[in-house]
Amino acid sequence: MSEPAAANSNPPNGDIDLSAAGGIYRLTLNRPQRLNAFTRNMLSAMSDALADIAADREARVLVITGAGRAFSAGQDLTDKGAVEDGRACRNTVERYYNPVIRQINSLDLPVIAAVNGIAAGAGVSLALACDIVVAVESAAFDLAFARIGLIPDAGGTHHLQRLLGPARAKAMSMLGEKIAAAEAVQLGLIYRAVPDADFAAEIGALAQRLASGPTKALALMKQAFHAGDHNSLEQQLALEAELQSQAADTEDFAEGLAAFLGKRAPRFKGL
Ligand code: T3D
């Protein structure tokens, strides 16, 4: 893992923590006194961190989580200049949120949202932009936007509609519902809800397992699933053929095949 900027465990503004070990990056939202509500400063730090991770060829998985009792309460409603009027909101969304969501979306490795507590507003949007969402059983996904007269942003309308279906996504957003973690699993909004006591171990094991996986194939999978959002079957068949040919040219596929034929466990290197 390349050390300097990439594994900087104390970015300058301290609104996030970033650490890396054994190919596993951990980005922690770190404003617990404000339930990790997003400021523009914090979103800039996240964007810088994501750029560093994208540039690290040894990175295999990213875990995004929150410090303290919350994942994130969404936009910091006290961040002066971020939310005062339409012009400020447009600027905040376009310059600060959207780049982060795009970066997570295009990161060539699996991104886990480890939802350690309440996620509200854009905190929900951030979690849903990740590839795998695992929450503590005590967490909830609070579609708080309508309560303050805003709409789900940071990709919220996209992901909520895709995961819940338009009927539930619209109603739940308009009603500003708070969805408990177990219900979020039942609705297909997230992957798993884990007892609070087991959370750290479960996230560690999941991250470790993904970090030992065929990273390039996982990234190609991510690309294929994202394209499947809008492709026709014909387009998707063609894309799968292309991406499968790329997967089959990786060292990890050669290793996976050799391991299968040799009746042993594969040792993937992410190459
Ligand atoms: O420019 C743009 O377009 C911005 C984009 C906007 C997208 C959005 O995210 S809009 C949605 C913004 N978020 C919210 O509306 C949620 C607001 N927070 C809450 O509803 C509640 O705090 C929670 C349901 C999340 C948790 O409730 P609870 O009772 O567990 O905690 P609390 O006591 O309300 O919060 C603890 C502290 O965090 C408290 O501060 P205090 O009183 O101890 O000094 C509270 O004010 C602060 N806090 C919580 N959320 C935010 C916040 N401070 C600033 N911004 C927040 N979003």
Tab-separated table of C-alpha atoms and ligand atoms in Angstrom:
chain	number	residue	atom	x	y	z
A	1	MET	CA	0.000	0.000	0.000
A	2	SER	CA	1.540	3.302	-1.026
A	3	GLU	CA	1.826	5.289	2.164
A	4	PRO	CA	2.055	9.115	2.063
A	5	ALA	CA	-1.194	10.787	1.013
A	6	ALA	CA	-3.133	7.552	0.538
A	7	ALA	CA	-2.692	6.203	4.049
A	8	ASN	CA	-2.749	9.543	5.792
A	9	SER	CA	-4.614	8.764	8.986
A	10	ASN	CA	-5.152	12.441	9.886
A	11	PRO	CA	-6.241	14.568	6.942
A	12	PRO	CA	-5.693	18.298	7.568
A	13	ASN	CA	-9.196	19.308	8.579
A	14	GLY	CA	-9.872	16.245	10.743
A	15	ASP	CA	-13.494	15.931	9.586
A	16	ILE	CA	-12.688	12.459	8.336
A	17	ASP	CA	-10.183	9.778	9.274
A	18	LEU	CA	-8.550	7.647	6.631
A	19	SER	CA	-6.520	4.551	7.326
A	20	ALA	CA	-5.258	1.680	5.220
A	21	ALA	CA	-3.891	-1.771	5.975
A	22	GLY	CA	-3.577	-4.889	3.847
A	23	GLY	CA	-5.452	-3.378	0.921
A	24	ILE	CA	-8.394	-2.361	3.130
A	25	TYR	CA	-9.116	1.353	3.352
A	26	ARG	CA	-11.350	2.714	6.067
A	27	LEU	CA	-12.852	6.184	5.723
A	28	THR	CA	-14.520	7.351	8.935
A	29	LEU	CA	-16.860	10.352	8.989
A	30	ASN	CA	-15.590	12.122	12.060
A	31	ARG	CA	-17.857	14.843	13.422
A	32	PRO	CA	-19.590	12.784	16.123
A	33	GLN	CA	-20.762	15.866	18.051
A	34	ARG	CA	-22.916	16.714	14.962
A	35	LEU	CA	-23.767	13.090	14.182
A	36	ASN	CA	-21.248	13.295	11.319
A	37	ALA	CA	-23.384	15.808	9.411
A	38	PHE	CA	-21.694	16.821	6.172
A	39	THR	CA	-20.004	20.177	5.768
A	40	ARG	CA	-18.435	21.302	2.516
A	41	ASN	CA	-15.078	20.972	4.212
A	42	MET	CA	-15.800	17.367	5.043
A	43	LEU	CA	-17.047	16.544	1.552
A	44	SER	CA	-13.872	18.066	0.076
A	45	ALA	CA	-11.762	15.914	2.375
A	46	MET	CA	-13.771	12.870	1.295
A	47	SER	CA	-13.268	13.712	-2.346
A	48	ASP	CA	-9.503	14.069	-1.843
A	49	ALA	CA	-9.377	10.774	0.037
A	50	LEU	CA	-11.345	8.998	-2.691
A	51	ALA	CA	-8.944	10.344	-5.322
A	52	ASP	CA	-6.006	8.991	-3.309
A	53	ILE	CA	-7.654	5.598	-2.979
A	54	ALA	CA	-8.425	5.489	-6.704
A	55	ALA	CA	-4.742	6.138	-7.421
A	56	ASP	CA	-3.495	3.364	-5.121
A	57	ARG	CA	-3.033	0.218	-7.200
A	58	GLU	CA	-2.851	-1.910	-4.066
A	59	ALA	CA	-6.233	-0.803	-2.731
A	60	ARG	CA	-8.692	-3.735	-2.682
A	61	VAL	CA	-11.718	-2.534	-0.694
A	62	LEU	CA	-13.049	0.612	0.966
A	63	VAL	CA	-15.165	0.712	4.121
A	64	ILE	CA	-17.054	3.940	4.849
A	65	THR	CA	-18.379	4.321	8.387
A	66	GLY	CA	-19.115	6.932	11.049
A	67	ALA	CA	-17.522	7.849	14.375
A	68	GLY	CA	-19.718	7.731	17.466
A	69	ARG	CA	-23.403	6.788	17.483
A	70	ALA	CA	-24.367	7.893	13.959
A	71	PHE	CA	-23.397	7.096	10.394
A	72	SER	CA	-24.353	10.578	9.213
A	73	ALA	CA	-27.240	12.986	9.845
A	74	GLY	CA	-26.930	14.298	6.265
A	75	GLN	CA	-26.225	17.894	5.389
A	76	ASP	CA	-25.031	20.026	8.313
A	77	LEU	CA	-27.862	22.503	8.474
A	78	THR	CA	-25.631	24.974	10.331
A	79	ASP	CA	-22.903	25.070	7.666
A	80	LYS	CA	-23.138	28.774	6.765
A	81	GLY	CA	-23.360	29.341	3.022
A	82	ALA	CA	-24.266	25.732	2.208
A	83	VAL	CA	-28.055	25.703	2.466
A	84	GLU	CA	-29.381	29.281	2.782
A	85	ASP	CA	-31.135	29.430	-0.590
A	86	GLY	CA	-31.449	27.730	-3.950
A	87	ARG	CA	-28.204	29.108	-5.241
A	88	ALA	CA	-26.255	27.905	-2.189
A	89	CYS	CA	-27.879	24.462	-2.340
A	90	ARG	CA	-27.140	24.054	-6.040
A	91	ASN	CA	-23.517	24.933	-5.408
A	92	THR	CA	-23.280	22.514	-2.462
A	93	VAL	CA	-24.831	19.678	-4.408
A	94	GLU	CA	-22.928	20.227	-7.652
A	95	ARG	CA	-19.522	21.059	-6.216
A	96	TYR	CA	-19.392	18.937	-3.080
A	97	TYR	CA	-21.874	16.038	-3.051
A	98	ASN	CA	-21.996	14.991	-6.679
A	99	PRO	CA	-18.228	14.515	-7.105
A	100	VAL	CA	-18.127	12.233	-4.031
A	101	ILE	CA	-21.027	10.117	-5.304
A	102	ARG	CA	-19.439	9.867	-8.759
A	103	GLN	CA	-16.101	8.889	-7.241
A	104	ILE	CA	-17.646	6.097	-5.157
A	105	ASN	CA	-19.597	4.927	-8.175
A	106	SER	CA	-16.531	4.708	-10.396
A	107	LEU	CA	-14.046	3.385	-7.838
A	108	ASP	CA	-12.595	0.145	-9.230
A	109	LEU	CA	-13.086	-1.808	-6.032
A	110	PRO	CA	-15.954	-2.764	-3.734
A	111	VAL	CA	-17.158	-0.047	-1.375
A	112	ILE	CA	-18.890	-1.118	1.851
A	113	ALA	CA	-21.125	1.265	3.781
A	114	ALA	CA	-20.782	0.134	7.402
A	115	VAL	CA	-23.812	1.922	8.813
A	116	ASN	CA	-22.991	2.065	12.518
A	117	GLY	CA	-26.058	4.127	13.552
A	118	ILE	CA	-28.647	6.551	12.254
A	119	ALA	CA	-28.310	7.644	8.622
A	120	ALA	CA	-30.455	10.651	7.677
A	121	GLY	CA	-30.884	12.724	4.523
A	122	ALA	CA	-27.730	12.710	2.439
A	123	GLY	CA	-26.331	10.178	4.919
A	124	VAL	CA	-28.811	7.702	3.427
A	125	SER	CA	-27.821	8.779	-0.078
A	126	LEU	CA	-24.140	8.232	0.677
A	127	ALA	CA	-24.774	4.754	2.075
A	128	LEU	CA	-26.893	3.745	-0.919
A	129	ALA	CA	-24.191	4.908	-3.334
A	130	CYS	CA	-21.917	2.207	-1.904
A	131	ASP	CA	-21.828	-1.309	-3.336
A	132	ILE	CA	-22.704	-3.234	-0.172
A	133	VAL	CA	-24.606	-1.734	2.740
A	134	VAL	CA	-24.436	-3.460	6.139
A	135	ALA	CA	-26.039	-1.816	9.160
A	136	VAL	CA	-26.207	-2.414	12.880
A	137	GLU	CA	-29.665	-3.648	13.874
A	138	SER	CA	-30.182	-0.454	15.896
A	139	ALA	CA	-29.593	1.775	12.847
A	140	ALA	CA	-32.315	3.436	10.789
A	141	PHE	CA	-32.483	5.101	7.390
A	142	ASP	CA	-34.269	8.406	7.850
A	143	LEU	CA	-35.596	10.019	4.670
A	144	ALA	CA	-35.570	13.358	6.457
A	145	PHE	CA	-35.538	15.571	3.349
A	146	ALA	CA	-39.288	16.309	3.205
A	147	ARG	CA	-39.308	17.349	6.877
A	148	ILE	CA	-37.212	20.390	5.937
A	149	GLY	CA	-38.671	20.985	2.478
A	150	LEU	CA	-35.903	19.445	0.358
A	151	ILE	CA	-35.701	16.482	-1.984
A	152	PRO	CA	-33.448	13.404	-1.772
A	153	ASP	CA	-30.175	14.401	-3.442
A	154	ALA	CA	-26.645	13.022	-3.713
A	155	GLY	CA	-28.115	10.260	-5.902
A	156	GLY	CA	-30.943	9.613	-3.442
A	157	THR	CA	-33.809	9.620	-5.938
A	158	HIS	CA	-31.816	7.334	-8.257
A	159	HIS	CA	-30.872	4.742	-5.682
A	160	LEU	CA	-34.110	4.795	-3.669
A	161	GLN	CA	-36.202	4.265	-6.783
A	162	ARG	CA	-33.956	1.535	-8.113
A	163	LEU	CA	-33.812	-0.357	-4.828
A	164	LEU	CA	-37.329	0.165	-3.453
A	165	GLY	CA	-39.254	0.558	-6.709
A	166	PRO	CA	-40.979	3.830	-7.580
A	167	ALA	CA	-44.131	3.224	-5.490
A	168	ARG	CA	-42.294	2.819	-2.196
A	169	ALA	CA	-39.498	5.268	-3.019
A	170	LYS	CA	-41.909	8.120	-3.737
A	171	ALA	CA	-44.251	7.458	-0.822
A	172	MET	CA	-41.505	6.917	1.736
A	173	SER	CA	-39.623	10.013	0.585
A	174	MET	CA	-42.744	12.182	0.554
A	175	LEU	CA	-43.709	10.965	4.017
A	176	GLY	CA	-40.179	11.422	5.355
A	177	GLU	CA	-40.183	7.875	6.726
A	178	LYS	CA	-37.555	6.410	8.992
A	179	ILE	CA	-36.820	2.824	7.966
A	180	ALA	CA	-35.403	0.501	10.623
A	181	ALA	CA	-32.403	-1.589	9.575
A	182	ALA	CA	-34.303	-4.907	9.625
A	183	GLU	CA	-37.056	-3.436	7.443
A	184	ALA	CA	-34.438	-1.987	5.106
A	185	VAL	CA	-33.168	-5.527	4.550
A	186	GLN	CA	-36.688	-6.828	3.901
A	187	LEU	CA	-37.324	-4.028	1.403
A	188	GLY	CA	-34.096	-4.755	-0.462
A	189	LEU	CA	-32.662	-1.360	0.427
A	190	ILE	CA	-29.576	-2.810	2.127
A	191	TYR	CA	-27.736	-6.134	2.202
A	192	ARG	CA	-27.691	-7.065	5.903
A	193	ALA	CA	-28.510	-5.919	9.431
A	194	VAL	CA	-26.145	-7.258	12.053
A	195	PRO	CA	-26.492	-7.385	15.859
A	196	ASP	CA	-24.668	-4.371	17.278
A	197	ALA	CA	-22.280	-6.541	19.287
A	198	ASP	CA	-21.171	-8.428	16.164
A	199	PHE	CA	-20.902	-5.417	13.860
A	200	ALA	CA	-17.157	-4.685	14.012
A	201	ALA	CA	-16.243	-8.339	13.542
A	202	GLU	CA	-18.726	-8.801	10.682
A	203	ILE	CA	-17.501	-5.722	8.844
A	204	GLY	CA	-13.888	-6.784	9.379
A	205	ALA	CA	-14.582	-10.263	7.999
A	206	LEU	CA	-16.512	-8.899	5.026
A	207	ALA	CA	-13.771	-6.404	4.185
A	208	GLN	CA	-11.115	-9.090	4.534
A	209	ARG	CA	-13.027	-11.449	2.283
A	210	LEU	CA	-13.475	-8.834	-0.423
A	211	ALA	CA	-9.839	-7.746	-0.095
A	212	SER	CA	-8.839	-11.342	-0.853
A	213	GLY	CA	-11.071	-11.424	-3.928
A	214	PRO	CA	-10.398	-10.937	-7.639
A	215	THR	CA	-10.494	-7.131	-7.457
A	216	LYS	CA	-10.527	-6.517	-11.194
A	217	ALA	CA	-13.445	-8.893	-11.709
A	218	LEU	CA	-15.301	-7.251	-8.823
A	219	ALA	CA	-14.738	-3.842	-10.435
A	220	LEU	CA	-15.964	-5.153	-13.803
A	221	MET	CA	-19.019	-6.610	-12.036
A	222	LYS	CA	-19.723	-3.203	-10.538
A	223	GLN	CA	-19.439	-1.622	-13.990
A	224	ALA	CA	-21.817	-4.204	-15.477
A	225	PHE	CA	-24.437	-3.810	-12.760
A	226	HIS	CA	-24.354	-0.026	-13.090
A	227	ALA	CA	-24.771	-0.210	-16.864
A	228	GLY	CA	-27.624	-2.684	-16.339
A	229	ASP	CA	-29.617	0.185	-14.826
A	230	HIS	CA	-30.212	1.665	-18.242
A	231	ASN	CA	-29.151	-0.918	-20.844
A	232	SER	CA	-31.479	-3.087	-22.910
A	233	LEU	CA	-30.898	-6.853	-22.695
A	234	GLU	CA	-29.083	-6.707	-26.050
A	235	GLN	CA	-26.793	-3.937	-24.853
A	236	GLN	CA	-26.139	-5.769	-21.619
A	237	LEU	CA	-25.312	-9.037	-23.395
A	238	ALA	CA	-22.769	-7.201	-25.523
A	239	LEU	CA	-21.292	-5.441	-22.509
A	240	GLU	CA	-21.015	-8.696	-20.554
A	241	ALA	CA	-19.119	-10.286	-23.431
A	242	GLU	CA	-16.681	-7.370	-23.445
A	243	LEU	CA	-16.222	-7.224	-19.681
A	244	GLN	CA	-15.937	-11.006	-19.383
A	245	SER	CA	-13.128	-10.955	-21.917
A	246	GLN	CA	-11.366	-8.359	-19.751
A	247	ALA	CA	-11.897	-10.494	-16.642
A	248	ALA	CA	-10.582	-13.570	-18.411
A	249	ASP	CA	-7.364	-11.714	-19.271
A	250	THR	CA	-6.526	-11.029	-15.609
A	251	GLU	CA	-3.908	-12.871	-13.585
A	252	ASP	CA	-6.577	-13.600	-11.009
A	253	PHE	CA	-8.655	-15.555	-13.524
A	254	ALA	CA	-5.616	-17.662	-14.417
A	255	GLU	CA	-5.102	-18.246	-10.692
A	256	GLY	CA	-8.797	-19.011	-10.103
A	257	LEU	CA	-8.808	-21.560	-12.909
A	258	ALA	CA	-5.540	-23.152	-11.786
A	259	ALA	CA	-6.822	-23.324	-8.221
A	260	PHE	CA	-10.043	-24.987	-9.317
A	261	LEU	CA	-8.225	-27.551	-11.448
A	262	GLY	CA	-5.659	-28.110	-8.705
A	263	LYS	CA	-8.422	-28.554	-6.095
A	264	ARG	CA	-7.036	-25.818	-3.847
A	265	ALA	CA	-8.149	-22.375	-2.642
A	266	PRO	CA	-7.272	-19.484	-4.990
A	267	ARG	CA	-4.766	-16.828	-3.934
A	268	PHE	CA	-6.001	-13.732	-5.735
A	269	LYS	CA	-3.720	-10.710	-5.967
A	270	GLY	CA	-6.113	-8.185	-7.446
A	271	LEU	CA	-4.175	-8.238	-10.735
B	1	T3D	O1	-27.180	22.198	0.001
B	1	T3D	C1	-27.872	21.156	-0.041
B	1	T3D	O2	-28.705	20.945	-0.914
B	1	T3D	C2	-27.672	20.198	1.066
B	1	T3D	C3	-28.245	18.872	0.838
B	1	T3D	C4	-29.170	18.406	1.704
B	1	T3D	C5	-29.417	16.975	1.816
B	1	T3D	C6	-29.793	16.625	3.227
B	1	T3D	O3	-29.083	15.876	3.846
B	1	T3D	S1	-31.205	17.327	3.852
B	1	T3D	C7	-31.405	16.465	5.391
B	1	T3D	C8	-30.561	17.051	6.480
B	1	T3D	N1	-30.664	16.256	7.679
B	1	T3D	C9	-31.696	16.322	8.501
B	1	T3D	O4	-32.661	17.021	8.281
B	1	T3D	C10	-31.612	15.474	9.756
B	1	T3D	C11	-31.540	16.370	10.955
B	1	T3D	N2	-31.308	15.583	12.165
B	1	T3D	C12	-32.282	14.894	12.766
B	1	T3D	O5	-33.423	14.827	12.320
B	1	T3D	C13	-31.906	14.178	14.026
B	1	T3D	O6	-30.746	14.765	14.539
B	1	T3D	C14	-31.659	12.671	13.825
B	1	T3D	C15	-32.993	11.970	13.524
B	1	T3D	C16	-30.672	12.382	12.693
B	1	T3D	C17	-31.065	12.080	15.129
B	1	T3D	O7	-31.864	12.480	16.220
B	1	T3D	P1	-31.304	12.333	17.716
B	1	T3D	O8	-32.419	12.693	18.624
B	1	T3D	O9	-30.708	10.985	17.870
B	1	T3D	O10	-30.092	13.372	17.842
B	1	T3D	P2	-30.205	14.960	18.002
B	1	T3D	O11	-30.269	15.306	19.429
B	1	T3D	O12	-31.261	15.500	17.124
B	1	T3D	O13	-28.785	15.414	17.380
B	1	T3D	C18	-27.590	15.453	18.159
B	1	T3D	C19	-26.863	16.737	17.830
B	1	T3D	O14	-26.524	16.729	16.430
B	1	T3D	C20	-27.742	17.956	18.048
B	1	T3D	O15	-26.891	19.013	18.432
B	1	T3D	P3	-26.939	19.557	19.964
B	1	T3D	O16	-28.341	19.926	20.275
B	1	T3D	O17	-26.441	18.390	20.787
B	1	T3D	O18	-25.994	20.724	19.953
B	1	T3D	C21	-28.266	18.243	16.673
B	1	T3D	O19	-28.647	19.590	16.466
B	1	T3D	C22	-27.062	17.892	15.815
B	1	T3D	N3	-27.473	17.566	14.442
B	1	T3D	C23	-28.180	16.487	14.051
B	1	T3D	N4	-28.374	16.515	12.740
B	1	T3D	C24	-27.792	17.639	12.304
B	1	T3D	C25	-27.219	18.324	13.398
B	1	T3D	N5	-26.580	19.479	13.261
B	1	T3D	C26	-26.492	19.992	12.006
B	1	T3D	N6	-27.026	19.397	10.912
B	1	T3D	C27	-27.675	18.240	11.030
B	1	T3D	N7	-28.179	17.632	9.921
